[in-house]
Short mmCIF file of C-alpha atoms and ligand atoms in Angstrom, two decimals:
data_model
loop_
_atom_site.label_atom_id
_atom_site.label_comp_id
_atom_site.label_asym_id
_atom_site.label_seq_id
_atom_site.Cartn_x
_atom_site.Cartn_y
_atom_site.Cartn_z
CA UNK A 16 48.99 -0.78 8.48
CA UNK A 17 49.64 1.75 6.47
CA UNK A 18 47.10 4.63 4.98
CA UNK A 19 48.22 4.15 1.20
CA UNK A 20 44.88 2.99 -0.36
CA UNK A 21 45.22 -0.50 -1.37
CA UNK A 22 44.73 -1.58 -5.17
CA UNK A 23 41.79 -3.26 -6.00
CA UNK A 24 43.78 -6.06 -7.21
CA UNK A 25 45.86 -6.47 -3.94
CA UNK A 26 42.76 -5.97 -1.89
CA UNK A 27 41.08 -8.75 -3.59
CA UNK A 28 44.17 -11.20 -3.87
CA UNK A 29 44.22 -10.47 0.22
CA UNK A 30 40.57 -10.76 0.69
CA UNK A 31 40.73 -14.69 -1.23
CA UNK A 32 43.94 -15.76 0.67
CA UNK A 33 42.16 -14.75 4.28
CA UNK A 34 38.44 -13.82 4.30
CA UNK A 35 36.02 -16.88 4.92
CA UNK A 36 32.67 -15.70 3.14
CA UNK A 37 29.01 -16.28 4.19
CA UNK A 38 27.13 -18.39 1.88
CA UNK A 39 30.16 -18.70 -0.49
CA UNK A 40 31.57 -22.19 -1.92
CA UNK A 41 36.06 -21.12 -2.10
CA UNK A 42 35.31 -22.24 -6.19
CA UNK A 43 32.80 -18.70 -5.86
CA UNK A 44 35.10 -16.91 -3.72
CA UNK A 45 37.91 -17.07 -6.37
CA UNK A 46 35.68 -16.57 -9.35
CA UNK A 47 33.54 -13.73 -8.28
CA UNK A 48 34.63 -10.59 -9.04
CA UNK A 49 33.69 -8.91 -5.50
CA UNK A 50 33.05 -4.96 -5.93
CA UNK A 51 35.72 -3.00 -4.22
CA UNK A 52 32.97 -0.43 -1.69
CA UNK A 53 34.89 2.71 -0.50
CA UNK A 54 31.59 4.62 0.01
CA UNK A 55 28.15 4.28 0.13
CA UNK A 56 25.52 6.97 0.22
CA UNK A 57 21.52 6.59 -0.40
CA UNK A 58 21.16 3.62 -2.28
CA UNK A 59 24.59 3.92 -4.08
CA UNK A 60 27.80 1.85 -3.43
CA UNK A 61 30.56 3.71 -4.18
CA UNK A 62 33.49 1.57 -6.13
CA UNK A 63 36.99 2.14 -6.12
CA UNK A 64 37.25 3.18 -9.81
CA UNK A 65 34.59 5.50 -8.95
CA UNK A 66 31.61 3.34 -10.83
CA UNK A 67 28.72 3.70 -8.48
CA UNK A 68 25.84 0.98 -8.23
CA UNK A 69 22.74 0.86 -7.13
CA UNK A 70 21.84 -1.52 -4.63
CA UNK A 71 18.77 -3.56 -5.38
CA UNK A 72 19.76 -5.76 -1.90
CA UNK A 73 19.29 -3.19 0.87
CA UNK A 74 22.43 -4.35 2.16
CA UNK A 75 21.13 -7.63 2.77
CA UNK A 76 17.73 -6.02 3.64
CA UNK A 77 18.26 -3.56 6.44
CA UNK A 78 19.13 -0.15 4.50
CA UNK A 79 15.63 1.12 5.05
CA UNK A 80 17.13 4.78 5.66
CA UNK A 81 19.35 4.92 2.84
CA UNK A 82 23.08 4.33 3.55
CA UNK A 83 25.29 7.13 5.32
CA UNK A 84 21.91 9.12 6.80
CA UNK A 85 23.37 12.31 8.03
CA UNK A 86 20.69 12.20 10.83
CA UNK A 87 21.80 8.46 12.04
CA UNK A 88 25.83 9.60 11.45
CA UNK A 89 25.33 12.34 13.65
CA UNK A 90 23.49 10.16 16.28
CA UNK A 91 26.23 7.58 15.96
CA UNK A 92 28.98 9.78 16.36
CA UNK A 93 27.64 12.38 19.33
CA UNK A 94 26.58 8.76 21.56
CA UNK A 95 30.39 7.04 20.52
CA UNK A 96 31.83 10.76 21.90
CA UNK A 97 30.04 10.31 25.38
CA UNK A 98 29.42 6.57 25.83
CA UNK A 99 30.25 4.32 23.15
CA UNK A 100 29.07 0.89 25.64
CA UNK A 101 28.77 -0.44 29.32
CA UNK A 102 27.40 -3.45 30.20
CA UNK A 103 23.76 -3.47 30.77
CA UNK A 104 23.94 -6.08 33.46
CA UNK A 105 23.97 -3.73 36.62
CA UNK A 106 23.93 -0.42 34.51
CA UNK A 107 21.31 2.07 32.88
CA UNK A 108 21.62 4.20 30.40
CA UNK A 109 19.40 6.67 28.57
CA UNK A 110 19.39 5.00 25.11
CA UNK A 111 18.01 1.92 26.11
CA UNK A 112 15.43 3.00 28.26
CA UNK A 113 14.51 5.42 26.27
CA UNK A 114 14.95 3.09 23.45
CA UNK A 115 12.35 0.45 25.39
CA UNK A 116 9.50 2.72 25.90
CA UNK A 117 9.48 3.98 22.52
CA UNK A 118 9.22 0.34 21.35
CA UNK A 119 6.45 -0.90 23.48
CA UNK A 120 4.23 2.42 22.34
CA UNK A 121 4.76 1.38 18.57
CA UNK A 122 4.45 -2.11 19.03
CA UNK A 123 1.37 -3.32 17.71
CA UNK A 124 -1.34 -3.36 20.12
CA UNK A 125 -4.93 -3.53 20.22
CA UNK A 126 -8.22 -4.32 22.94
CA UNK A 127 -7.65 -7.81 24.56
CA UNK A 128 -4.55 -8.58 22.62
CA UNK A 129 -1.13 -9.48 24.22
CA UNK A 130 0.38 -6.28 25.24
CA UNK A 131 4.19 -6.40 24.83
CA UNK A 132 5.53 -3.87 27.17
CA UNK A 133 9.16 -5.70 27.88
CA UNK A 134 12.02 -5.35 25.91
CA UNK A 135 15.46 -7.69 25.78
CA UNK A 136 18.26 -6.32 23.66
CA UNK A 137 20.55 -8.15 21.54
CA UNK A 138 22.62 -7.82 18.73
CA UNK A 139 21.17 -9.39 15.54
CA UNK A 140 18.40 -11.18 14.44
CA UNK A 141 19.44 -14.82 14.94
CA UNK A 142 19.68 -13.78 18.24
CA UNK A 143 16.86 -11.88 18.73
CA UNK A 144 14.72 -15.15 17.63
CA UNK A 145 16.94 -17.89 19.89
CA UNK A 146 15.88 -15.26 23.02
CA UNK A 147 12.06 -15.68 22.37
CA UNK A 148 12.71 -19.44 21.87
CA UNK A 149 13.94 -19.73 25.44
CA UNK A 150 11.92 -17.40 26.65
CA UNK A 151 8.83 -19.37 25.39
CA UNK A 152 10.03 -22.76 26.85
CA UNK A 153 11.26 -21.07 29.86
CA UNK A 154 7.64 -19.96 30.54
CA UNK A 155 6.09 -23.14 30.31
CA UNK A 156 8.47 -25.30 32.09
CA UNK A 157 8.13 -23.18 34.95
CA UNK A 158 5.16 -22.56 35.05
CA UNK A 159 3.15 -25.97 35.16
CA UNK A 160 3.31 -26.97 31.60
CA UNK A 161 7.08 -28.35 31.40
CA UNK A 162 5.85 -30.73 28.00
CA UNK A 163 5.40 -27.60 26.48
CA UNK A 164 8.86 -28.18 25.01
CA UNK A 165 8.26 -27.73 21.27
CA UNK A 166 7.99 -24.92 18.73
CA UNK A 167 6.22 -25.40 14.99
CA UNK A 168 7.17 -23.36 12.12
CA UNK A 169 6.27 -23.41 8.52
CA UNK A 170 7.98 -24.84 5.32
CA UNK A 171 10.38 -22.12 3.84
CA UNK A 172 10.53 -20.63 7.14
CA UNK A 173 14.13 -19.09 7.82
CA UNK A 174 15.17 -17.53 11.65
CA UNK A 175 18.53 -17.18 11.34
CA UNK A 176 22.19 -19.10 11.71
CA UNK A 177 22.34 -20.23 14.94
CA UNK A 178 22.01 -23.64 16.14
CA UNK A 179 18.81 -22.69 17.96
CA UNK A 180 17.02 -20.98 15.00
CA UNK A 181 18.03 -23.21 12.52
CA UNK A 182 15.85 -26.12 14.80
CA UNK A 183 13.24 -23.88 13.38
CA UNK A 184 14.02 -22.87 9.70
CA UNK A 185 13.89 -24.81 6.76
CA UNK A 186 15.96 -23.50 3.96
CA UNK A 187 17.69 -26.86 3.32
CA UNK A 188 20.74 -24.85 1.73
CA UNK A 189 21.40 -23.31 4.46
CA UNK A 190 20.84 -26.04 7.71
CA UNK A 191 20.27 -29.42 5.86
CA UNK A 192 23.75 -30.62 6.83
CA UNK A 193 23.43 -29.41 10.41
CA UNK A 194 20.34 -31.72 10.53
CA UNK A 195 21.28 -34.25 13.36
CA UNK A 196 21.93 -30.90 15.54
CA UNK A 197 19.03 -29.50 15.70
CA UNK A 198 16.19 -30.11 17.87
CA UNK A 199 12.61 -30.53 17.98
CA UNK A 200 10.49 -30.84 14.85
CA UNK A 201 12.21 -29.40 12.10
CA UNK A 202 10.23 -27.03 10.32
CA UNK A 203 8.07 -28.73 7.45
CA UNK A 204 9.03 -32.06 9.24
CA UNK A 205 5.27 -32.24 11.08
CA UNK A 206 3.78 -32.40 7.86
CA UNK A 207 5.38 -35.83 7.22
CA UNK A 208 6.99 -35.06 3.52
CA UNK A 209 8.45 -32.56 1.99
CA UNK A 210 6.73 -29.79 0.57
CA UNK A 211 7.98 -26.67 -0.97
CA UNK A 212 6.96 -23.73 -0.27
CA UNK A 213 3.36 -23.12 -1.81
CA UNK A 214 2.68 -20.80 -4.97
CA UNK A 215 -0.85 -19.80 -4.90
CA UNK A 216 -3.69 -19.33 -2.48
CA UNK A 217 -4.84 -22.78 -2.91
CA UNK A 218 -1.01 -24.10 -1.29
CA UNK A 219 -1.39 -21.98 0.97
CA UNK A 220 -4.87 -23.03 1.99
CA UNK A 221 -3.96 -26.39 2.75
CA UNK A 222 -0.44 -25.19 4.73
CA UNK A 223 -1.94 -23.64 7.36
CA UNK A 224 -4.73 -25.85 7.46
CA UNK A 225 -2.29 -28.66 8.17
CA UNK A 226 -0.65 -25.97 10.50
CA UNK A 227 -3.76 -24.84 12.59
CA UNK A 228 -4.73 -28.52 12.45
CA UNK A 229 -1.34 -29.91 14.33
CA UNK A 230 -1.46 -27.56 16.90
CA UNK A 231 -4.79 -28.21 17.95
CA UNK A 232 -3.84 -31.98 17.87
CA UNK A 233 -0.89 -31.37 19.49
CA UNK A 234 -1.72 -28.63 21.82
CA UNK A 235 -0.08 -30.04 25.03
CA UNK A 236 4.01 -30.23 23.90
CA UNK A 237 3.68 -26.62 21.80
CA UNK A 238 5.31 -24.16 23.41
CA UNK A 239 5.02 -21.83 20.34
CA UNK A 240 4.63 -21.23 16.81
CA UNK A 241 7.18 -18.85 14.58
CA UNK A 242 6.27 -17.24 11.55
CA UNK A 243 7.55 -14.20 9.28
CA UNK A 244 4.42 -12.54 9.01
CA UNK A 245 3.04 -12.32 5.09
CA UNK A 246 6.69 -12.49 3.73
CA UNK A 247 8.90 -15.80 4.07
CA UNK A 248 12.32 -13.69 3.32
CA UNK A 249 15.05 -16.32 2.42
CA UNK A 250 13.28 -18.93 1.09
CA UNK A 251 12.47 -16.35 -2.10
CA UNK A 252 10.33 -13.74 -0.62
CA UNK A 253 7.55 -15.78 -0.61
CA UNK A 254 3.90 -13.83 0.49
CA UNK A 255 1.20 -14.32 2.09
CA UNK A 256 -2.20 -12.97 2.58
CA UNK A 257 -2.75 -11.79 5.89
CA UNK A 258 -6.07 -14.01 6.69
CA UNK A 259 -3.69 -17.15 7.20
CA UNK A 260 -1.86 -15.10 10.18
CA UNK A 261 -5.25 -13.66 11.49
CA UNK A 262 -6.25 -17.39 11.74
CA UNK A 263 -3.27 -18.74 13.39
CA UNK A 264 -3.21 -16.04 15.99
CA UNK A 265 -6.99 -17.61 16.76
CA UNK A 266 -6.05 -21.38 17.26
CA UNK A 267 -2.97 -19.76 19.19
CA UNK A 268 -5.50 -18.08 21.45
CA UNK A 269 -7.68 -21.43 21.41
CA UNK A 270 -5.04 -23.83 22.88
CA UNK A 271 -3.62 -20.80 24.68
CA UNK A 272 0.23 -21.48 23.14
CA UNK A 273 2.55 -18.35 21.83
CA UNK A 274 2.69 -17.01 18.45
CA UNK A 275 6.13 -15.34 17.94
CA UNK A 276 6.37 -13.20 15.00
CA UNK A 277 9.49 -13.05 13.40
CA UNK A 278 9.39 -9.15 12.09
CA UNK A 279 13.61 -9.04 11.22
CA UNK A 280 13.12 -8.38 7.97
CA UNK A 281 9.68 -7.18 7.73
CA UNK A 282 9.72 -4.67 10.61
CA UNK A 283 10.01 -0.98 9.96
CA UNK A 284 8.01 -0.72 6.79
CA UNK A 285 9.46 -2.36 4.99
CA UNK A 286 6.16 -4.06 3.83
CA UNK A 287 4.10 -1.14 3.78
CA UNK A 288 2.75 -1.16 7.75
CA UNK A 289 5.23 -0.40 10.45
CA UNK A 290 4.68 -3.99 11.34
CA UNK A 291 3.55 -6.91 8.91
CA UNK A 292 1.43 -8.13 12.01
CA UNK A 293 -1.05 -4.66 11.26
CA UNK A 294 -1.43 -6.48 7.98
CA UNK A 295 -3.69 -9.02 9.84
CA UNK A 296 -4.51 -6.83 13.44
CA UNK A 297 -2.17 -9.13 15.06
CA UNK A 298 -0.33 -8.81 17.98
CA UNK A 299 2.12 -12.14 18.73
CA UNK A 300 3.33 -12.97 22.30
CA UNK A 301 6.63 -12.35 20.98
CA UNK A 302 8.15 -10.28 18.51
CA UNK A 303 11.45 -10.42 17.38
CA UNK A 304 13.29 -6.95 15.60
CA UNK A 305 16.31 -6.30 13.87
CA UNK A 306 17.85 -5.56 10.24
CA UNK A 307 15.94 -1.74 9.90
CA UNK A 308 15.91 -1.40 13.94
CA UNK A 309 19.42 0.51 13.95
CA UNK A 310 18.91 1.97 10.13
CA UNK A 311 21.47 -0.75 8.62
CA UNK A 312 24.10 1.00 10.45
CA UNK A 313 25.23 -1.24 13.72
CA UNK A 314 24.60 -4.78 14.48
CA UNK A 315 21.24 -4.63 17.22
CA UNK A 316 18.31 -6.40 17.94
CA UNK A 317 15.49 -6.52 20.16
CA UNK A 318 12.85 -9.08 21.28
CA UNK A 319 9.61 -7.68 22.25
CA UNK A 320 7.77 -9.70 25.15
CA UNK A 321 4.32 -9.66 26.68
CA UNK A 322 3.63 -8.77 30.11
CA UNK A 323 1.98 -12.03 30.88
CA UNK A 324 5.55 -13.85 29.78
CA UNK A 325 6.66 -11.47 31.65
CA UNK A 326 5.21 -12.51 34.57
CA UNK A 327 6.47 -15.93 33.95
CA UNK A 328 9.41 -15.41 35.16
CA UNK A 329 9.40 -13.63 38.32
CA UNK A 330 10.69 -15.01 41.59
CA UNK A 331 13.68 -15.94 42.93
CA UNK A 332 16.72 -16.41 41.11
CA UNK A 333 16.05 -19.85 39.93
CA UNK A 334 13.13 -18.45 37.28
CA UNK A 335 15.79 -15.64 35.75
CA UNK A 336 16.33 -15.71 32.08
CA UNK A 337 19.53 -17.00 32.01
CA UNK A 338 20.82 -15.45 28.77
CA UNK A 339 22.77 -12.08 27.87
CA UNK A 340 25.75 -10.75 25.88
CA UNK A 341 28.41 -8.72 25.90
CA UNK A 342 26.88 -6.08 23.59
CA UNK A 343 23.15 -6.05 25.19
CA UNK A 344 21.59 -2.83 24.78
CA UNK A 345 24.85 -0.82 23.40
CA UNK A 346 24.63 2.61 23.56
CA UNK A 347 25.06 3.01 20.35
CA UNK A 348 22.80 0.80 18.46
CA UNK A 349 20.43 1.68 20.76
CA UNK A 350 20.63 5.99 19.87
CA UNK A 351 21.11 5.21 16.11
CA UNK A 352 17.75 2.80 17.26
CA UNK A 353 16.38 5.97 18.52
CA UNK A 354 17.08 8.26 15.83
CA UNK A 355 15.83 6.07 13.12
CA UNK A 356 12.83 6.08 15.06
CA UNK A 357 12.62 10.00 14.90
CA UNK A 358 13.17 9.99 11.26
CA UNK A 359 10.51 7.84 10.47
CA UNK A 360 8.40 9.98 12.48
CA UNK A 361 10.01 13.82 11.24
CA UNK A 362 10.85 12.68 7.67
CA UNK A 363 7.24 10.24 7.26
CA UNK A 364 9.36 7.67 5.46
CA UNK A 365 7.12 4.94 5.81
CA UNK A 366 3.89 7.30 4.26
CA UNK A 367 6.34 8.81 2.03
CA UNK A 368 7.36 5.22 0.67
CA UNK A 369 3.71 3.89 -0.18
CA UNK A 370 3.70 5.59 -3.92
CA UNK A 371 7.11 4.34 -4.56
CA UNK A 372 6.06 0.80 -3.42
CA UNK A 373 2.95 1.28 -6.02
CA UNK A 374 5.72 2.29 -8.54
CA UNK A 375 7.61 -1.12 -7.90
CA UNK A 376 4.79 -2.93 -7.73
CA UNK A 377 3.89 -2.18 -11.91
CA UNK A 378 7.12 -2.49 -13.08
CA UNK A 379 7.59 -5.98 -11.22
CA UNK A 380 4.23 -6.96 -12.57
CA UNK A 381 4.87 -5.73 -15.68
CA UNK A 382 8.36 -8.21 -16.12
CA UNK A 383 6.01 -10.64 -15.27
CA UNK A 384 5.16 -10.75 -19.06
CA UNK A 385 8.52 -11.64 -20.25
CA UNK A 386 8.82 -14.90 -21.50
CA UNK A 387 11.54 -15.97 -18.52
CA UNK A 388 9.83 -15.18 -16.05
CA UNK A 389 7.40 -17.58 -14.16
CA UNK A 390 5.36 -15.63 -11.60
CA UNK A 391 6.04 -12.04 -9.78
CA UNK A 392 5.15 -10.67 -6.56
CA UNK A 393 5.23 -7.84 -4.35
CA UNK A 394 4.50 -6.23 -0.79
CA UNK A 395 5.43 -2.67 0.19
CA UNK A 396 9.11 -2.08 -0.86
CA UNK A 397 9.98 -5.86 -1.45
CA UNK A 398 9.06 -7.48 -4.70
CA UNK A 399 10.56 -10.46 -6.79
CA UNK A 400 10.07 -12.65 -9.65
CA UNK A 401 11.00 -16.40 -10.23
CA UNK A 402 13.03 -17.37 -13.09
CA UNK A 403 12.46 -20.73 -12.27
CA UNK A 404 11.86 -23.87 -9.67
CA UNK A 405 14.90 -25.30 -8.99
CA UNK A 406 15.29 -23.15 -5.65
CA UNK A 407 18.70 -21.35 -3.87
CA UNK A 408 21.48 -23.26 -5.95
CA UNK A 409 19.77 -22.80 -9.04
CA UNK A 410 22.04 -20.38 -11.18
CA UNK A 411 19.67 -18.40 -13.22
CA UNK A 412 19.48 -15.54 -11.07
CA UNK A 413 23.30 -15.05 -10.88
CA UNK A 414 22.97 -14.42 -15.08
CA UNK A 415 20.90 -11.70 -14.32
CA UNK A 416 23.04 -10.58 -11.54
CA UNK A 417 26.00 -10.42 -13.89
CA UNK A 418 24.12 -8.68 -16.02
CA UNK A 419 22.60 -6.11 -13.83
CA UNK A 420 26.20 -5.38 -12.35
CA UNK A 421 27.35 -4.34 -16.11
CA UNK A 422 24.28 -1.82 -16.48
CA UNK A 423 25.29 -0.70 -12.72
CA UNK A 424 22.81 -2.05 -10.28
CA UNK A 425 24.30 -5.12 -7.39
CA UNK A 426 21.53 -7.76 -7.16
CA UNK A 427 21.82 -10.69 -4.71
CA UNK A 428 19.47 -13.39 -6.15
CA UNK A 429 17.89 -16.51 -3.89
CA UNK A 430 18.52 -18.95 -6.78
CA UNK A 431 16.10 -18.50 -9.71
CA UNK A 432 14.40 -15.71 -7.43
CA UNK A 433 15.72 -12.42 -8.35
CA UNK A 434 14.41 -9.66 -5.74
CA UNK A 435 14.70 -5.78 -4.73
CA UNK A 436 14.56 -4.69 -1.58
CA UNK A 437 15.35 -1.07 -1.98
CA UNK A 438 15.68 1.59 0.63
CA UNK A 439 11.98 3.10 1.89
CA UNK A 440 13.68 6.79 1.03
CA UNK A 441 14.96 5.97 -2.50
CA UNK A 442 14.37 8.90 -4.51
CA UNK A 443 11.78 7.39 -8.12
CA UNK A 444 14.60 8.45 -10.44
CA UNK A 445 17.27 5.51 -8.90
CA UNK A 446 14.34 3.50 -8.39
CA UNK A 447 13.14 3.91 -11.89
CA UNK A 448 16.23 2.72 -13.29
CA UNK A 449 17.34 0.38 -11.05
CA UNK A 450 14.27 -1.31 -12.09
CA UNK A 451 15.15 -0.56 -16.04
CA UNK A 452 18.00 -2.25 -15.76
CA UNK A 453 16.50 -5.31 -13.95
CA UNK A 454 13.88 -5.46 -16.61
CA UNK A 455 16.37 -5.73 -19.30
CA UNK A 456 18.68 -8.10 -17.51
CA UNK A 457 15.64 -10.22 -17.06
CA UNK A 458 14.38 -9.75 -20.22
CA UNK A 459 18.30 -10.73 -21.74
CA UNK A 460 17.25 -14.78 -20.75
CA UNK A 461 15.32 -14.92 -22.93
CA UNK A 462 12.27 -17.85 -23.22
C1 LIG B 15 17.92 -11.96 8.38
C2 LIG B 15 16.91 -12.67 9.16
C3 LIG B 15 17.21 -13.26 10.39
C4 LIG B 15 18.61 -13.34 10.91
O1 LIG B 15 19.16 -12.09 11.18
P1 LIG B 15 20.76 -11.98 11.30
O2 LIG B 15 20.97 -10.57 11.75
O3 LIG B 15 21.29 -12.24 9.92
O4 LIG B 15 21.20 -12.98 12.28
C5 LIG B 15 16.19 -13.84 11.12
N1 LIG B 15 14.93 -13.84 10.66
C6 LIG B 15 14.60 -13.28 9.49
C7 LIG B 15 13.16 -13.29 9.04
C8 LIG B 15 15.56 -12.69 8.68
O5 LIG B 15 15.24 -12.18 7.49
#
């Protein structure tokens, strides 16, 4: 090690011989110019050469407080001075206590509802899902409903990476060749052919219907159903109207099975409620946090239980939830956790971001006219347009990517889905043009 600055060059011929990337064929990992970060601040990257971009990708959807936050750096660095971690098993500390009750008195409540007052730490989202997986099938096998061993989850639906989570996604790019490992129904699979992910009211009409309608049938082996509430993130930011969740929370309540709302990405405003659950007044058994929890600063999670699951699992040591890691609770996720909290409350970011959401709600509407573009859409400070059908390999969205880098804005696209997920504190001048530029790359493709 030494503290010369590396050339970009060098850094990148290093990066190909010995980085393994996510999501990246090696034929993409030597072609793709990668940008060379060396600071990021607000919604800028920061290159090497001293070009700065805008980033349309929230840093893979969790910069909701703008990068570098002199609030959450000053949180980060006063917890690291006193106590950077210690195990949680057998220890307390203030941050996650602290960090726990302020949870349970935001998380969505209302009269007769669930009321989730128990909080397990983790450290990202995949995780935070697998822990209400087994805690939902730990509930029911002990207590007196042991064929309650299987979860349902929509078409599109994605969870996460791990094994577990995977059982219940269904981005085929991602976990089709990890098929024969995963367990349970698949997502999509109970509908017995494929369908992609619906368009229009009318596709989602019949989804749920077939949803609400197999867990009735199949009330007795259901130990819960998963959902991203109104926005299916990875499988193109698809949306959905908030009736379809108020109705599956009913037939939840009917057969008495767990809804589990998978709030990772939508969580913290980013849709335009704290929670995408208020959407629909819902309040899941379960709900699963991570991405904006710790401000897109630290890897953190947290998984939001009711008292009644809960209860589930109290006794002797048999009925434990047998699962924990190293990082559980760390002190410093958890005060970054605490001041992102505080910001949203001193700084009103999410009330604050509602006109700028209006703002990218026109402009995504309005590329909705050019002739490459098939349909648009838009919730709170997400919003994306199709270019196409052909799903996550398609590679229409990288042209516009390419494009958009040369008029200095980084877009990630989901295939022929090109989306912006901008921080909730962007100030209307970056957003302005970051959207400028994505209009013109768009508009580039022509018919
Ligand atoms: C990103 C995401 C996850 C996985 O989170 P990681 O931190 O990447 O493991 C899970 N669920 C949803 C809805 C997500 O968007």
């Amino acid at each position: 090690m030494t503290d010369v600055p590396r050339s970009t060059a060098d850094l990148v011929a290093a990066d190909r011989r010995h980085l393994w990337r996510p999501y990246t064929s090696s034929e993409d990992h030597a072609a793709i110019e990668p940008l060379h970060v060396v600071e990021a601040v607000g919604v800028e990257l920061v290159t090497a050469d001293g070009a700065r971009f805008l980033d349309a990708t929230g840093a893979w959807w969790c910069n909701n407080l703008g990068f570098r936050h002199p609030r959450l750096v000053d949180a980060l660095t006063r917890q690291a001075a006193s106590l950077p971690h210690c195990a949680i098993a057998g220890n307390t500390h203030e941050p996650a206590v602290r960090l726990a009750e302020e949870l349970v008195s935001i998380a969505p409540r209302g009269d007769g509802g669930p009321s989730l007052d128990r909080v397990f730490y983790s450290d990202n989202g995949s995780t935070s899902v697998e822990v209400a997986l087994k805690m939902a099938f730990q509930y029911w096998a002990q207590n007196g409903r042991p064929a309650r061993n299987r979860f349902l989850s929509l078409p599109g639906a994605y969870h996460g990476d791990t094994i577990g989570v995977m059982s219940v996604s269904e981005v085929d790019a991602f976990s089709g060749i990890f098929q024969p490992l995963l367990f349970g129904d698949r997502a999509g699979a109970w509908l017995g052919e494929t369908s992609a992910t619906p368009h229009d009211d009318m596709g989602w009409d019949a989804l749920f219907g077939r949803l609400y309608d197999h867990i009735e049938a199949h009330e007795d082996e259901i130990a819960g159903v998963i959902v991203e509430p109104l926005v299916q993130g990875a499988s193109g930011m698809r949306m959905y109207d908030a009736k379809y969740l108020r109705a599956l929370r009913a037939v939840c309540d009917r057969v008495d099975t767990f809804l589990i709302a998978d709030e990772v990405f939508t969580g913290f405003g980013r849709t335009g409620r704290f929670w995408a659950c208020q959407h629909a007044d819902v309040i899941p058994d379960l709900l699963c946090t991570s991405k904006g929890l710790s401000g897109g600063m630290m890897p953190f999670a947290a998984t939001l239980a009711s008292a009644r699951i809960y209860e589930g699992f109290r006794g002797d040591k048999t009925r434990a939830l047998m699962h924990g890691h190293t990082f559980c609770g760390n002190p410093l996720g958890a005060a970054i956790a605490l001041e992102v909290l505080a910001t949203y409350r001193e700084e009103q970011t999410l009330e604050r971001s509602l006109p700028k959401a209006a703002l990218l709600a026109d402009a995504i509407a309005e590329m909705g006219e050019l002739a490459s573009v098939k349909r648009t859409r838009s919730l709170g400070m997400v919003a994306a347009l199709d270019l196409g059908d052909e799903g996550y390999l398609s590679g229409l969205g990288w042209k516009v990517a390419a494009r958009a880098r040369a008029g200095g804005v980084a877009l990630r696209p989901l295939g022929d889905t090109v989306y912006v997920v901008p921080p909730l504190t962007i100030e209307d001048e970056h957003l302005t043009r970051m959207l400028d530029v994505i209009h013109e790359s768009v508009d580039s493709l022509g018919g």
